[in-house]
Amino acid sequence: MASMEDLCISIDIGGTKMRVAVIDRSGTLLQRDEEPTLAHQGREQTVERLTRIIAKLISLTGNGKLVAIGASLAGPVDPDAGTMNSPPNLPGWDGFSLKPLLEQTFNLPMWAANDATLGAIGEHSYGIGQGVTNMLYLTVSTGIGGGIIVDNSPMLGVRGFAGELGHMSIDRNGPICTCGNVGCLETFASGTAVAKFARERLEGGQDSLIRKVVDGDLAMVNSKMVMDAAGQGDPLAVELVEQFASNLGLGLVNLMHIFDPQMIILGGGVSQSYQVYSAALDVAIRRHVMAHLRERINVVVSTLGDDASLLGAAHLAFQRGGRGV
Ligand SMILES: [Zn+2]
């Protein structure tokens, strides 16, 4: 490395894993490490381990010039202070900001945002959304997160709450959601919801391949098993996947009517089974969408996968880093 190349520290803290990477302006991950978050052991323990990983990666970085830290956090984040607001998967982080500690420890400015917003920024900057001016990103896994890009800019809202696309209600009589609302898209079309509906039907005695896959232990049922069984033509799984696609489609139609995006990008674990439900999703969208938009449906799968938020955090760090703290 002859010249001093601009680099950033990018961190992604989720309920299960925390990842740290050193990333350059082209989006190349030069160093990376990850550890389980172990949120139940308490925030201080997690932050201490995080700080140690960052220090280790910086020591491996060599000649580059670090310009900022970008952080992707699982929950609503205040865009200026970096303060989290009741993140469901990070107990103990409500009202907490990593910013003062990390800025002081590493003498770098730090910027933070919600993980799904940064997933959208990642895809827009380095992934399948490059060159797309208006796009939505939905991460469908345990829950459903969302990020919105309007006229090439992320839409954060006044308090960083914009883009909670999974908490759009599609049924006033639907299940109670963890957010306090009822019938949220997340309660119908997340991986957790698909697994729950499958479990209920299996507990009711319905015959299915899924029962054999888990050897009768219904607590083990997950959405991937349902998707895989549907791919093999299992009638219960096919029915559940059609129901899932119908609900996700209704949610996407609402979003198309509000945002008129060029592209909707699906990320998260459930997007990996896209080929199983893409036809049913297309049928559902066509059934509900305004006629003019019917030939302009553009739903695609994320190309960055698990790294979308990490790369979005890097983009945020490079974009805001130079402006000082
Ligand atoms: Zn909700």
Coordinates of C-alpha atoms and ligand atoms in Angstrom, one line a residue:
M1 CA 0.0 0.0 0.0
A2 CA 2.0 3.0 -1.3
S3 CA -0.6 5.7 -0.8
M4 CA -2.8 6.5 2.2
E5 CA -6.1 5.1 1.3
D6 CA -9.3 6.3 3.0
L7 CA -10.8 3.5 5.2
C8 CA -13.6 3.3 7.7
I9 CA -14.6 1.0 10.5
S10 CA -18.0 -0.4 9.9
I11 CA -20.0 -2.2 12.6
D12 CA -23.3 -4.0 12.5
I13 CA -24.9 -5.0 15.8
G14 CA -27.8 -7.4 15.5
G15 CA -29.7 -9.3 18.1
T16 CA -27.7 -12.5 17.3
K17 CA -24.4 -11.4 15.8
M18 CA -22.1 -8.4 15.8
R19 CA -19.9 -7.8 12.8
V20 CA -17.0 -5.4 12.4
A21 CA -15.1 -4.6 9.2
V22 CA -12.5 -2.3 7.8
I23 CA -13.9 -1.1 4.4
D24 CA -12.4 1.1 1.7
R25 CA -14.3 3.6 -0.5
S26 CA -14.9 1.0 -3.3
G27 CA -16.8 -1.1 -0.8
T28 CA -14.1 -3.8 -0.4
L29 CA -14.0 -5.4 3.0
L30 CA -10.3 -5.5 3.9
Q31 CA -10.6 -6.9 7.4
R32 CA -13.6 -8.5 9.1
D33 CA -14.5 -10.3 12.2
E34 CA -17.7 -11.3 14.0
E35 CA -18.8 -12.6 17.4
P36 CA -22.2 -13.5 18.9
T37 CA -23.8 -10.4 20.4
L38 CA -24.8 -12.2 23.6
A39 CA -27.2 -9.3 24.4
H40 CA -28.6 -11.2 27.4
Q41 CA -25.1 -10.9 29.1
G42 CA -25.7 -7.1 29.3
R43 CA -24.8 -4.1 27.2
E44 CA -21.5 -3.3 28.9
Q45 CA -20.1 -6.8 28.2
T46 CA -21.2 -6.5 24.5
V47 CA -19.7 -3.0 24.1
E48 CA -16.4 -4.1 25.8
R49 CA -16.1 -7.0 23.3
L50 CA -17.0 -4.8 20.4
T51 CA -14.3 -2.3 21.4
R52 CA -11.8 -5.0 21.6
I53 CA -12.7 -6.3 18.1
I54 CA -12.4 -2.8 16.6
A55 CA -9.0 -2.3 18.2
K56 CA -7.8 -5.6 16.8
L57 CA -9.0 -4.8 13.3
I58 CA -7.4 -1.3 13.5
S59 CA -4.1 -2.9 14.5
L60 CA -4.3 -5.1 11.4
T61 CA -5.1 -2.3 9.0
G62 CA -1.6 -1.0 8.3
N63 CA -1.2 2.1 6.1
G64 CA -4.8 3.2 5.5
K65 CA -6.2 6.5 6.8
L66 CA -9.2 5.9 9.0
V67 CA -11.8 8.6 8.5
A68 CA -14.8 7.5 10.5
I69 CA -16.9 4.8 12.2
G70 CA -20.3 3.8 10.7
A71 CA -22.7 1.7 12.8
S72 CA -25.7 -0.3 11.8
L73 CA -28.0 -1.0 14.8
A74 CA -31.0 -3.3 15.1
G75 CA -33.7 -0.8 16.0
P76 CA -34.7 2.8 15.6
V77 CA -31.8 5.1 16.0
D78 CA -31.7 8.9 16.4
P79 CA -29.7 10.1 13.3
D80 CA -27.7 12.7 15.1
A81 CA -27.1 11.4 18.6
G82 CA -27.0 7.7 17.7
T83 CA -29.3 7.0 20.6
M84 CA -31.4 3.8 20.3
N85 CA -35.1 3.7 21.0
S86 CA -36.4 0.5 22.6
P87 CA -34.7 -2.0 20.3
P88 CA -36.6 -5.3 20.7
N89 CA -33.5 -7.5 20.1
L90 CA -31.0 -5.5 22.2
P91 CA -32.4 -5.3 25.7
G92 CA -30.6 -2.7 27.8
W93 CA -29.8 -0.5 24.8
D94 CA -32.9 1.8 25.1
G95 CA -31.8 5.4 25.3
F96 CA -28.1 4.4 24.8
S97 CA -25.7 5.7 22.3
L98 CA -22.3 4.1 21.4
K99 CA -21.2 7.4 19.9
P100 CA -19.5 9.2 22.9
L101 CA -17.5 6.1 23.9
L102 CA -16.3 5.0 20.5
E103 CA -15.5 8.5 19.3
Q104 CA -13.4 9.1 22.4
T105 CA -11.7 5.6 22.4
F106 CA -10.7 5.7 18.7
N107 CA -10.6 9.4 18.1
L108 CA -12.8 9.1 15.0
P109 CA -16.3 10.6 14.3
M110 CA -19.0 8.0 14.5
W111 CA -22.4 7.9 12.7
A112 CA -25.2 5.4 13.3
A113 CA -28.5 4.4 11.7
N114 CA -31.0 1.6 11.7
D115 CA -29.8 -1.6 10.1
A116 CA -32.6 -1.9 7.4
T117 CA -32.1 1.8 6.4
L118 CA -28.4 1.0 6.0
G119 CA -29.3 -2.2 4.1
A120 CA -31.0 0.1 1.6
I121 CA -28.1 2.5 1.5
G122 CA -25.7 -0.5 1.0
E123 CA -27.7 -1.9 -1.9
H124 CA -28.0 1.6 -3.4
S125 CA -24.3 2.4 -3.1
Y126 CA -22.6 -1.0 -3.7
G127 CA -25.3 -3.5 -4.7
I128 CA -28.2 -4.2 -7.1
G129 CA -29.7 -0.7 -6.4
Q130 CA -26.8 1.2 -7.9
G131 CA -28.1 3.9 -10.2
V132 CA -31.7 3.4 -9.0
T133 CA -33.0 6.8 -7.8
N134 CA -36.1 5.6 -5.9
M135 CA -36.1 2.2 -4.2
L136 CA -37.3 0.3 -1.2
Y137 CA -35.4 -2.4 0.7
L138 CA -37.2 -5.0 2.9
T139 CA -35.3 -7.4 5.0
V140 CA -37.5 -10.4 5.7
S141 CA -36.2 -12.6 8.5
T142 CA -37.1 -12.9 12.2
G143 CA -39.0 -9.6 11.7
I144 CA -39.5 -7.3 8.7
G145 CA -37.3 -4.2 8.5
G146 CA -37.3 -1.6 5.8
G147 CA -35.3 1.2 4.2
I148 CA -36.4 3.9 1.8
I149 CA -34.4 5.7 -0.8
V150 CA -36.2 8.7 -2.4
D151 CA -34.4 10.8 -5.1
N152 CA -31.1 9.1 -4.2
S153 CA -31.4 10.0 -0.5
P154 CA -32.3 7.8 2.5
M155 CA -35.5 8.8 4.2
L156 CA -35.0 8.7 7.9
G157 CA -37.9 10.7 9.3
V158 CA -37.5 13.3 12.1
R159 CA -36.6 10.8 14.8
G160 CA -35.1 8.0 12.6
F161 CA -38.3 6.0 12.6
A162 CA -39.1 6.2 8.9
G163 CA -39.0 2.9 7.0
E164 CA -40.6 0.7 9.7
L165 CA -42.2 -1.1 6.7
G166 CA -42.8 -4.3 8.7
H167 CA -45.1 -2.4 11.1
M168 CA -47.6 -1.3 8.4
S169 CA -50.9 -3.0 9.4
I170 CA -52.6 -5.0 6.7
D171 CA -55.4 -6.3 9.0
R172 CA -57.1 -4.5 11.8
N173 CA -58.3 -7.8 13.2
G174 CA -54.8 -9.4 12.8
P175 CA -52.5 -10.8 15.5
I176 CA -51.0 -8.5 18.1
C177 CA -47.5 -7.3 17.1
T178 CA -44.5 -6.8 19.4
C179 CA -44.7 -3.1 18.5
G180 CA -48.2 -2.7 20.1
N181 CA -50.1 -2.5 16.8
V182 CA -52.3 -5.3 15.4
G183 CA -52.0 -7.1 12.0
C184 CA -48.6 -5.7 11.1
L185 CA -47.1 -7.1 7.9
E186 CA -44.4 -8.7 10.2
T187 CA -47.1 -10.7 12.0
F188 CA -48.1 -12.3 8.6
A189 CA -45.0 -12.4 6.4
S190 CA -41.9 -12.6 8.5
G191 CA -39.9 -15.9 8.8
T192 CA -41.2 -16.1 12.4
A193 CA -44.8 -15.8 11.2
V194 CA -44.4 -18.5 8.5
A195 CA -42.9 -20.9 11.1
K196 CA -45.7 -20.1 13.6
F197 CA -48.5 -20.7 11.1
A198 CA -46.8 -24.0 10.1
R199 CA -46.5 -25.1 13.7
E200 CA -50.2 -24.3 14.4
R201 CA -51.3 -26.4 11.5
L202 CA -49.0 -29.3 12.4
E203 CA -50.2 -29.2 16.0
G204 CA -53.7 -29.4 14.6
G205 CA -52.7 -32.8 13.2
Q206 CA -52.2 -31.8 9.5
D207 CA -50.0 -34.2 7.6
S208 CA -46.9 -32.7 6.0
L209 CA -43.3 -33.4 5.0
I210 CA -42.2 -30.8 7.6
R211 CA -43.2 -33.1 10.4
K212 CA -40.7 -35.7 9.1
V213 CA -38.0 -33.0 8.7
V214 CA -38.1 -32.1 12.4
D215 CA -38.7 -35.7 13.4
G216 CA -41.9 -34.7 15.2
D217 CA -40.3 -31.9 17.3
L218 CA -42.5 -29.0 16.2
A219 CA -40.5 -26.5 18.2
M220 CA -37.7 -26.9 15.5
V221 CA -39.9 -25.8 12.6
N222 CA -38.5 -22.8 10.8
S223 CA -39.5 -20.8 7.7
K224 CA -36.8 -22.3 5.6
M225 CA -38.2 -25.8 6.2
V226 CA -41.6 -24.5 5.0
M227 CA -40.1 -23.0 1.9
D228 CA -38.1 -26.1 1.1
A229 CA -41.1 -28.3 1.6
A230 CA -43.2 -26.1 -0.7
G231 CA -40.5 -26.4 -3.3
Q232 CA -41.0 -30.2 -3.1
G233 CA -44.7 -29.8 -3.6
D234 CA -45.8 -30.5 0.0
P235 CA -49.5 -29.4 0.0
L236 CA -49.5 -27.8 3.5
A237 CA -46.2 -25.9 2.8
V238 CA -47.5 -24.8 -0.7
E239 CA -50.7 -23.4 1.0
L240 CA -48.7 -21.6 3.7
V241 CA -46.3 -20.1 1.1
E242 CA -49.2 -18.9 -1.0
Q243 CA -50.7 -17.3 2.1
F244 CA -47.3 -15.7 2.9
A245 CA -46.9 -14.4 -0.7
S246 CA -50.4 -13.0 -0.7
N247 CA -49.8 -11.1 2.5
L248 CA -46.3 -9.9 1.5
G249 CA -47.8 -8.9 -1.9
L250 CA -50.5 -6.8 -0.2
G251 CA -47.8 -5.0 1.8
L252 CA -45.7 -4.4 -1.3
V253 CA -48.7 -3.0 -3.1
N254 CA -49.3 -0.5 -0.3
L255 CA -45.7 0.6 -0.6
M256 CA -45.8 0.8 -4.4
H257 CA -48.8 3.1 -4.1
I258 CA -47.1 5.3 -1.5
F259 CA -43.6 5.5 -3.0
D260 CA -43.9 4.5 -6.7
P261 CA -40.4 3.0 -6.5
Q262 CA -38.3 1.8 -9.5
M263 CA -37.2 -1.2 -7.6
I264 CA -38.1 -3.2 -4.4
I265 CA -35.2 -5.2 -3.0
L266 CA -35.8 -8.2 -0.8
G267 CA -33.1 -9.1 1.7
G268 CA -32.9 -11.3 4.8
G269 CA -33.1 -15.0 5.2
V270 CA -36.5 -15.5 3.7
S271 CA -35.4 -13.8 0.4
Q272 CA -33.1 -16.8 -0.2
S273 CA -36.1 -18.9 -0.9
Y274 CA -37.4 -16.3 -3.4
Q275 CA -37.8 -18.8 -6.3
V276 CA -40.3 -20.8 -4.3
Y277 CA -42.7 -17.9 -3.9
S278 CA -41.9 -15.4 -6.7
A279 CA -44.7 -16.5 -8.9
A280 CA -47.3 -16.3 -6.1
L281 CA -46.0 -12.9 -5.0
D282 CA -46.3 -11.6 -8.6
V283 CA -49.9 -12.8 -8.8
A284 CA -50.7 -11.2 -5.4
I285 CA -49.2 -7.9 -6.5
R286 CA -51.0 -7.9 -9.8
R287 CA -54.3 -8.5 -8.1
H288 CA -54.1 -5.4 -6.0
V289 CA -51.9 -2.9 -7.7
M290 CA -53.2 0.1 -9.7
A291 CA -53.4 -0.7 -13.4
H292 CA -50.8 1.8 -14.5
L293 CA -48.2 0.1 -12.2
R294 CA -49.0 -3.5 -13.2
E295 CA -46.4 -3.7 -15.9
R296 CA -43.8 -1.9 -13.8
I297 CA -43.4 -4.4 -11.0
N298 CA -39.7 -4.7 -10.2
V299 CA -39.1 -6.9 -7.2
V300 CA -35.6 -8.3 -6.9
V301 CA -33.4 -10.1 -4.4
S302 CA -30.5 -8.4 -2.6
T303 CA -27.0 -9.1 -4.0
L304 CA -25.1 -8.1 -0.9
G305 CA -26.9 -10.5 1.5
D306 CA -25.6 -10.3 5.0
D307 CA -23.2 -7.5 4.2
A308 CA -25.8 -5.0 3.0
S309 CA -26.0 -3.1 6.3
L310 CA -22.3 -3.3 6.9
L311 CA -21.7 -1.7 3.5
G312 CA -24.4 0.9 4.2
A313 CA -22.7 1.9 7.4
A314 CA -19.5 2.3 5.5
H315 CA -21.2 4.5 3.0
L316 CA -22.6 6.6 5.9
A317 CA -19.2 6.9 7.5
F318 CA -17.5 8.0 4.2
Q319 CA -20.3 10.4 3.4
R320 CA -20.5 12.1 6.8
G321 CA -17.0 11.3 8.2
G322 CA -15.1 14.1 6.5
R323 CA -17.4 16.8 8.0
G324 CA -15.9 16.3 11.4
V325 CA -17.7 15.5 14.7
Ligands
ZN1 ZN -45.8 -4.0 14.5

